[in-house]
Amino acid sequence: MSGVLNTIQSYTIDGKAPGPHILLTAGVHGDEYEPMLAAFELKEYLSDKLLMGSVTIVPVVNESAYSKGDRFGEDHLDLARICPGNQNGSSSERYAFQISSLIKQANYLIDMHTGGLAHNIFPLAGFMLHPSKEVLNKQRAMALAFNLPVIWGTDYQPNGRTLSVARDENIPAIYLEYGGGAGIREEVIKAYKEGFLNLLRSFNMLAGTVKNIPEEDRFWVEDARPNSGYFQGKMPSPSDGVFIAEVKPGECIKKGNPFGVIKDPKSGRHTAIYADIDGLILSVRVSVHVYAGDALGSILPILKPEKIIIEG
Ligand SMILES: [Zn+2]
């Protein structure tokens, strides 16, 4: 399969006047379907409505992963770890190269995700705590425009991401997470579409009134500690077995309270899982067969809508 250079399918919609160029991406991971559908529907909806600027939409960034129905491509690579990719590499590396080229041509990036088949995530808009105050403030405004309950700024240093390509070019960039698991959640498609249209209105690129949920109603965490945004490293499973969650994303939990249990159907052993901190449950594993080390969930250190700043 190597050697075939497939080109990423992208759609650019031009407004009636010059203005910012926004890149909207989905399908960096091949098992995250709501963002892909939202992206395509937005492309159809926006075709004749942009007042100014331009929007480039990529519904499926890693087609290799999409065709497998998996987070990773056929080369077993996570596109969100290998940007800016390699023009002559394996399929995911080539898609990473192409999306990185599109990012460098944009003025703003919005990268839509879900928890894939493995995790169910409480709705959040996230960004890197960019060292440039100007870029950071633009990212905060973009994140707010999506009207999701959680605003999450994290360590700016990880590489390999679409967001790190944008970071290195001083292009304001955010990512979105919402839902995940088997099946389709219509509310995710709706929230992403409405959020993106609201963002375009806030840029004066689309007619209509900007509607923002007040800042004081958000769970807002800016956590500069190293790897603070790394989902896959949180709450590692202590054993193999079947994970039965006892909590849901969006609930608050106290340290030491039950999070779930792992039952091993071969040995009969039960291992109780407890919350490791006080906070808001941000994600819960939904693909239930787990191995030791797999992330079972994540807890954000915040218990009510407010703004919490954690220094690195
Ligand atoms: Zn993803």
Coordinates of C-alpha atoms and ligand atoms in Angstrom, one line a residue:
M1 CA 0.0 0.0 0.0
S2 CA 3.0 2.3 0.3
G3 CA 3.9 4.4 -2.7
V4 CA 0.4 5.5 -3.4
L5 CA 0.2 9.2 -2.6
N6 CA -3.5 9.9 -1.8
T7 CA -4.3 13.5 -1.4
I8 CA -6.3 14.7 1.6
Q9 CA -9.8 15.8 0.5
S10 CA -10.3 19.4 1.5
Y11 CA -12.9 22.0 0.6
T12 CA -12.3 25.7 0.6
I13 CA -15.2 28.1 0.8
D14 CA -14.5 31.7 -0.1
G15 CA -16.3 34.7 1.3
K16 CA -17.5 37.8 -0.6
A17 CA -14.6 39.9 0.8
P18 CA -11.0 39.3 2.0
G19 CA -10.6 38.1 5.6
P20 CA -9.1 35.4 7.8
H21 CA -8.5 31.9 6.6
I22 CA -9.8 29.3 9.0
L23 CA -9.0 25.6 8.8
L24 CA -11.5 23.1 10.3
T25 CA -10.3 19.5 10.6
A26 CA -11.9 16.2 11.6
G27 CA -10.8 12.6 11.3
V28 CA -7.3 12.9 12.6
H29 CA -8.4 9.7 14.4
G30 CA -10.3 7.3 12.2
D31 CA -12.9 6.2 14.8
E32 CA -14.3 9.7 15.6
Y33 CA -17.3 10.0 13.4
E34 CA -19.4 12.9 14.7
P35 CA -16.7 15.5 13.9
M36 CA -16.4 14.1 10.3
L37 CA -20.1 14.3 9.8
A38 CA -20.3 17.8 11.3
A39 CA -17.4 18.9 9.1
F40 CA -19.1 17.7 5.9
E41 CA -22.5 19.2 6.9
L42 CA -20.8 22.6 7.6
K43 CA -19.1 22.5 4.2
E44 CA -22.5 22.1 2.6
Y45 CA -24.2 24.7 4.8
L46 CA -21.5 27.4 4.4
S47 CA -21.2 27.1 0.6
D48 CA -22.8 30.5 -0.2
K49 CA -23.0 32.2 3.3
L50 CA -19.5 33.5 4.1
L51 CA -19.4 37.3 4.3
M52 CA -15.6 37.4 4.2
G53 CA -12.5 35.4 4.6
S54 CA -12.3 31.7 3.8
V55 CA -12.9 28.4 5.4
T56 CA -11.1 25.2 4.5
I57 CA -12.7 22.0 5.8
V58 CA -11.1 18.6 6.0
P59 CA -13.7 16.0 7.1
V60 CA -11.3 13.0 7.2
V61 CA -7.6 13.8 7.8
N62 CA -6.3 10.3 8.1
E63 CA -8.2 8.3 5.5
S64 CA -6.1 5.3 6.3
A65 CA -7.3 5.2 9.9
Y66 CA -10.9 5.9 8.8
S67 CA -10.9 3.0 6.3
K68 CA -9.8 0.8 9.3
G69 CA -12.4 2.3 11.6
D70 CA -9.5 2.8 14.0
R71 CA -7.7 5.5 15.9
F72 CA -4.5 4.6 14.0
G73 CA -3.7 4.2 10.3
E74 CA -2.8 1.0 8.6
D75 CA 0.8 1.8 9.6
H76 CA -0.3 1.7 13.3
L77 CA 0.7 5.3 13.7
D78 CA -1.3 8.0 15.6
L79 CA -1.5 11.0 13.3
A80 CA -1.7 13.2 16.3
R81 CA 1.8 12.2 17.4
I82 CA 3.7 12.4 14.1
C83 CA 3.0 15.9 12.7
P84 CA 4.5 17.5 10.7
G85 CA 4.8 14.1 9.1
N86 CA 6.8 13.0 6.1
Q87 CA 6.0 13.6 2.4
N88 CA 7.6 10.2 1.5
G89 CA 6.7 8.2 4.6
S90 CA 4.0 5.7 5.4
S91 CA 0.3 6.6 4.8
S92 CA -0.3 8.4 8.2
E93 CA 3.0 10.2 7.9
R94 CA 2.0 11.5 4.4
Y95 CA -1.5 12.6 5.6
A96 CA 0.3 14.3 8.6
F97 CA 2.5 16.1 6.1
Q98 CA -0.4 17.2 4.0
I99 CA -2.5 18.5 7.0
S100 CA 0.5 20.2 8.4
S101 CA 1.0 22.0 5.1
L102 CA -2.7 23.1 5.2
I103 CA -2.3 24.3 8.8
K104 CA 0.7 26.5 7.8
Q105 CA -1.4 28.2 5.2
A106 CA -4.2 29.0 7.7
N107 CA -4.7 31.9 10.1
Y108 CA -6.7 29.8 12.6
L109 CA -7.1 26.1 13.3
I110 CA -10.0 24.2 14.9
D111 CA -9.4 20.4 15.2
M112 CA -12.4 18.4 16.2
H113 CA -12.2 15.1 18.1
T114 CA -14.2 12.6 20.2
G115 CA -13.0 10.0 22.6
G116 CA -13.1 7.5 19.8
L117 CA -14.2 4.0 20.6
A118 CA -12.3 3.9 23.8
H119 CA -13.4 7.0 25.9
N120 CA -16.5 9.1 26.5
I121 CA -15.4 12.7 27.1
F122 CA -17.3 15.6 28.7
P123 CA -17.5 18.4 26.2
L124 CA -14.4 20.6 26.1
A125 CA -12.5 23.1 24.1
G126 CA -8.8 22.9 24.6
F127 CA -5.6 24.7 23.6
M128 CA -1.9 24.9 24.4
L129 CA -0.8 27.6 26.9
H130 CA 1.1 29.4 24.1
P131 CA 4.0 31.5 25.3
S132 CA 2.7 34.4 23.1
K133 CA 0.0 36.2 25.1
E134 CA -1.5 37.4 21.9
V135 CA -1.9 33.9 20.5
L136 CA -3.1 32.6 23.8
N137 CA -5.8 35.2 24.2
K138 CA -7.1 34.5 20.7
Q139 CA -7.2 30.8 21.5
R140 CA -9.2 31.5 24.7
A141 CA -11.7 33.5 22.7
M142 CA -12.0 30.7 20.1
A143 CA -12.5 28.1 22.8
L144 CA -15.2 30.2 24.5
A145 CA -17.1 30.7 21.2
F146 CA -17.8 26.9 21.0
N147 CA -20.0 27.2 24.1
L148 CA -18.9 23.9 25.6
P149 CA -18.8 23.6 29.4
V150 CA -15.1 22.9 29.8
I151 CA -12.2 25.3 28.8
W152 CA -8.9 23.5 29.2
G153 CA -5.5 25.1 28.6
T154 CA -2.5 22.7 28.9
D155 CA 1.3 22.4 28.6
Y156 CA 2.3 23.9 25.3
Q157 CA 5.4 21.8 24.8
P158 CA 4.2 18.4 23.4
N159 CA 5.1 17.9 19.7
G160 CA 3.7 15.8 16.9
R161 CA 0.2 17.3 17.2
T162 CA -1.7 19.4 14.7
L163 CA -1.8 22.0 17.5
S164 CA 2.0 21.9 17.8
V165 CA 2.4 22.6 14.1
A166 CA 0.1 25.7 14.6
R167 CA 2.0 26.7 17.8
D168 CA 5.3 26.8 15.9
E169 CA 3.8 29.1 13.3
N170 CA 2.1 31.3 15.9
I171 CA -1.3 30.3 14.5
P172 CA -4.1 30.3 17.1
A173 CA -5.4 26.8 17.4
I174 CA -7.9 24.9 19.5
Y175 CA -9.2 21.3 19.7
L176 CA -12.5 20.0 20.7
E177 CA -13.5 16.8 22.5
Y178 CA -17.0 15.5 23.1
G179 CA -18.4 12.0 23.5
G180 CA -17.1 8.8 22.1
G181 CA -17.9 5.1 22.3
A182 CA -19.9 3.0 19.8
G183 CA -22.9 4.6 18.0
I184 CA -23.5 8.2 16.9
R185 CA -24.3 11.0 19.3
E186 CA -26.4 13.6 17.3
E187 CA -25.8 16.2 20.1
V188 CA -22.1 16.2 19.3
I189 CA -22.7 16.9 15.7
K190 CA -25.1 19.7 16.6
A191 CA -22.8 21.2 19.2
Y192 CA -19.8 21.3 16.9
K193 CA -21.8 22.7 14.0
E194 CA -23.4 25.4 16.2
G195 CA -20.1 26.2 17.9
F196 CA -18.3 26.7 14.6
L197 CA -21.0 28.9 13.2
N198 CA -20.9 30.9 16.4
L199 CA -17.1 31.3 16.0
L200 CA -17.5 32.5 12.4
R201 CA -20.1 35.1 13.7
S202 CA -17.6 36.2 16.3
F203 CA -15.1 36.7 13.4
N204 CA -17.8 38.7 11.5
M205 CA -17.5 36.1 8.8
L206 CA -21.2 35.0 9.0
A207 CA -24.4 37.0 9.6
G208 CA -26.2 36.6 12.9
T209 CA -25.8 37.3 16.6
V210 CA -22.9 35.9 18.6
K211 CA -24.2 33.9 21.6
N212 CA -21.8 33.0 24.4
I213 CA -22.4 31.1 27.6
P214 CA -20.9 33.4 30.3
E215 CA -17.3 32.8 31.3
E216 CA -18.4 32.3 35.0
D217 CA -20.5 29.3 34.0
R218 CA -17.5 27.4 32.6
F219 CA -15.3 24.9 34.2
W220 CA -12.1 26.6 33.2
V221 CA -8.7 25.1 34.0
E222 CA -5.3 26.3 32.7
D223 CA -2.8 23.7 33.8
A224 CA 0.8 24.4 32.7
R225 CA 2.3 21.2 34.3
P226 CA 4.2 19.0 31.9
N227 CA 2.0 16.7 29.8
S228 CA -1.1 18.1 31.5
G229 CA -3.2 17.5 28.4
Y230 CA -2.2 13.9 27.8
F231 CA -5.4 11.9 28.1
Q232 CA -3.9 8.4 27.5
G233 CA -1.6 8.7 30.5
K234 CA -4.4 9.3 33.1
M235 CA -5.7 6.8 35.7
P236 CA -3.8 3.8 34.4
S237 CA -5.5 0.5 35.0
P238 CA -3.7 -1.6 37.7
S239 CA -4.8 -4.9 36.1
D240 CA -6.3 -6.7 33.1
G241 CA -10.0 -7.4 33.0
V242 CA -13.4 -5.9 32.3
F243 CA -13.8 -2.3 33.4
I244 CA -17.2 -1.4 34.9
A245 CA -17.5 2.4 35.4
E246 CA -19.5 3.7 38.4
V247 CA -19.4 7.3 37.3
K248 CA -20.2 9.4 34.3
P249 CA -18.4 12.3 32.5
G250 CA -19.5 15.6 33.9
E251 CA -20.0 14.3 37.5
C252 CA -17.9 15.7 40.3
I253 CA -16.1 13.2 42.5
K254 CA -14.0 13.4 45.7
K255 CA -10.6 11.7 46.0
G256 CA -10.9 8.1 47.3
N257 CA -14.5 7.7 46.2
P258 CA -15.4 4.8 43.8
F259 CA -14.7 5.3 40.1
G260 CA -15.3 1.8 39.0
V261 CA -14.2 -1.8 39.3
I262 CA -12.2 -4.2 37.1
K263 CA -13.5 -7.7 37.1
D264 CA -11.2 -10.4 35.7
P265 CA -13.5 -13.1 34.2
K266 CA -10.7 -15.7 34.2
S267 CA -9.5 -15.4 37.8
G268 CA -12.7 -13.9 39.3
R269 CA -10.5 -11.1 40.9
H270 CA -12.1 -7.7 41.5
T271 CA -10.0 -4.6 41.6
A272 CA -11.7 -1.4 42.9
I273 CA -10.7 1.9 41.2
Y274 CA -10.9 5.1 43.2
A275 CA -10.7 8.7 42.2
D276 CA -7.1 9.9 42.5
I277 CA -8.0 13.6 43.0
D278 CA -11.1 15.8 43.8
G279 CA -12.6 17.1 40.6
L280 CA -14.8 17.0 37.5
I281 CA -14.9 13.7 35.7
L282 CA -13.6 14.6 32.2
S283 CA -13.5 11.2 30.6
V284 CA -14.5 7.6 31.3
R285 CA -13.3 4.5 29.5
V286 CA -16.1 2.9 27.5
S287 CA -14.3 0.1 25.6
V288 CA -14.4 -2.2 28.6
H289 CA -11.8 -4.9 28.0
V290 CA -8.7 -3.3 29.5
Y291 CA -5.1 -4.2 30.1
A292 CA -2.8 -3.0 32.9
G293 CA -1.7 0.5 32.0
D294 CA -4.7 1.5 29.9
A295 CA -6.3 4.8 30.8
L296 CA -9.6 4.3 32.7
G297 CA -10.6 7.9 32.8
S298 CA -9.5 11.4 33.8
I299 CA -10.5 13.9 36.4
L300 CA -10.0 17.7 36.0
P301 CA -9.0 19.5 39.3
I302 CA -12.2 21.7 39.5
L303 CA -15.4 21.1 41.4
K304 CA -17.6 24.0 40.3
P305 CA -17.8 26.5 37.4
E306 CA -14.8 28.8 38.1
K307 CA -11.3 29.5 36.7
I308 CA -8.4 27.6 38.1
I309 CA -4.8 28.3 37.1
I310 CA -2.0 25.8 37.9
E311 CA 1.6 26.8 37.3
G312 CA 4.0 24.5 35.5
Ligands
ZN1 ZN -9.1 12.2 18.5

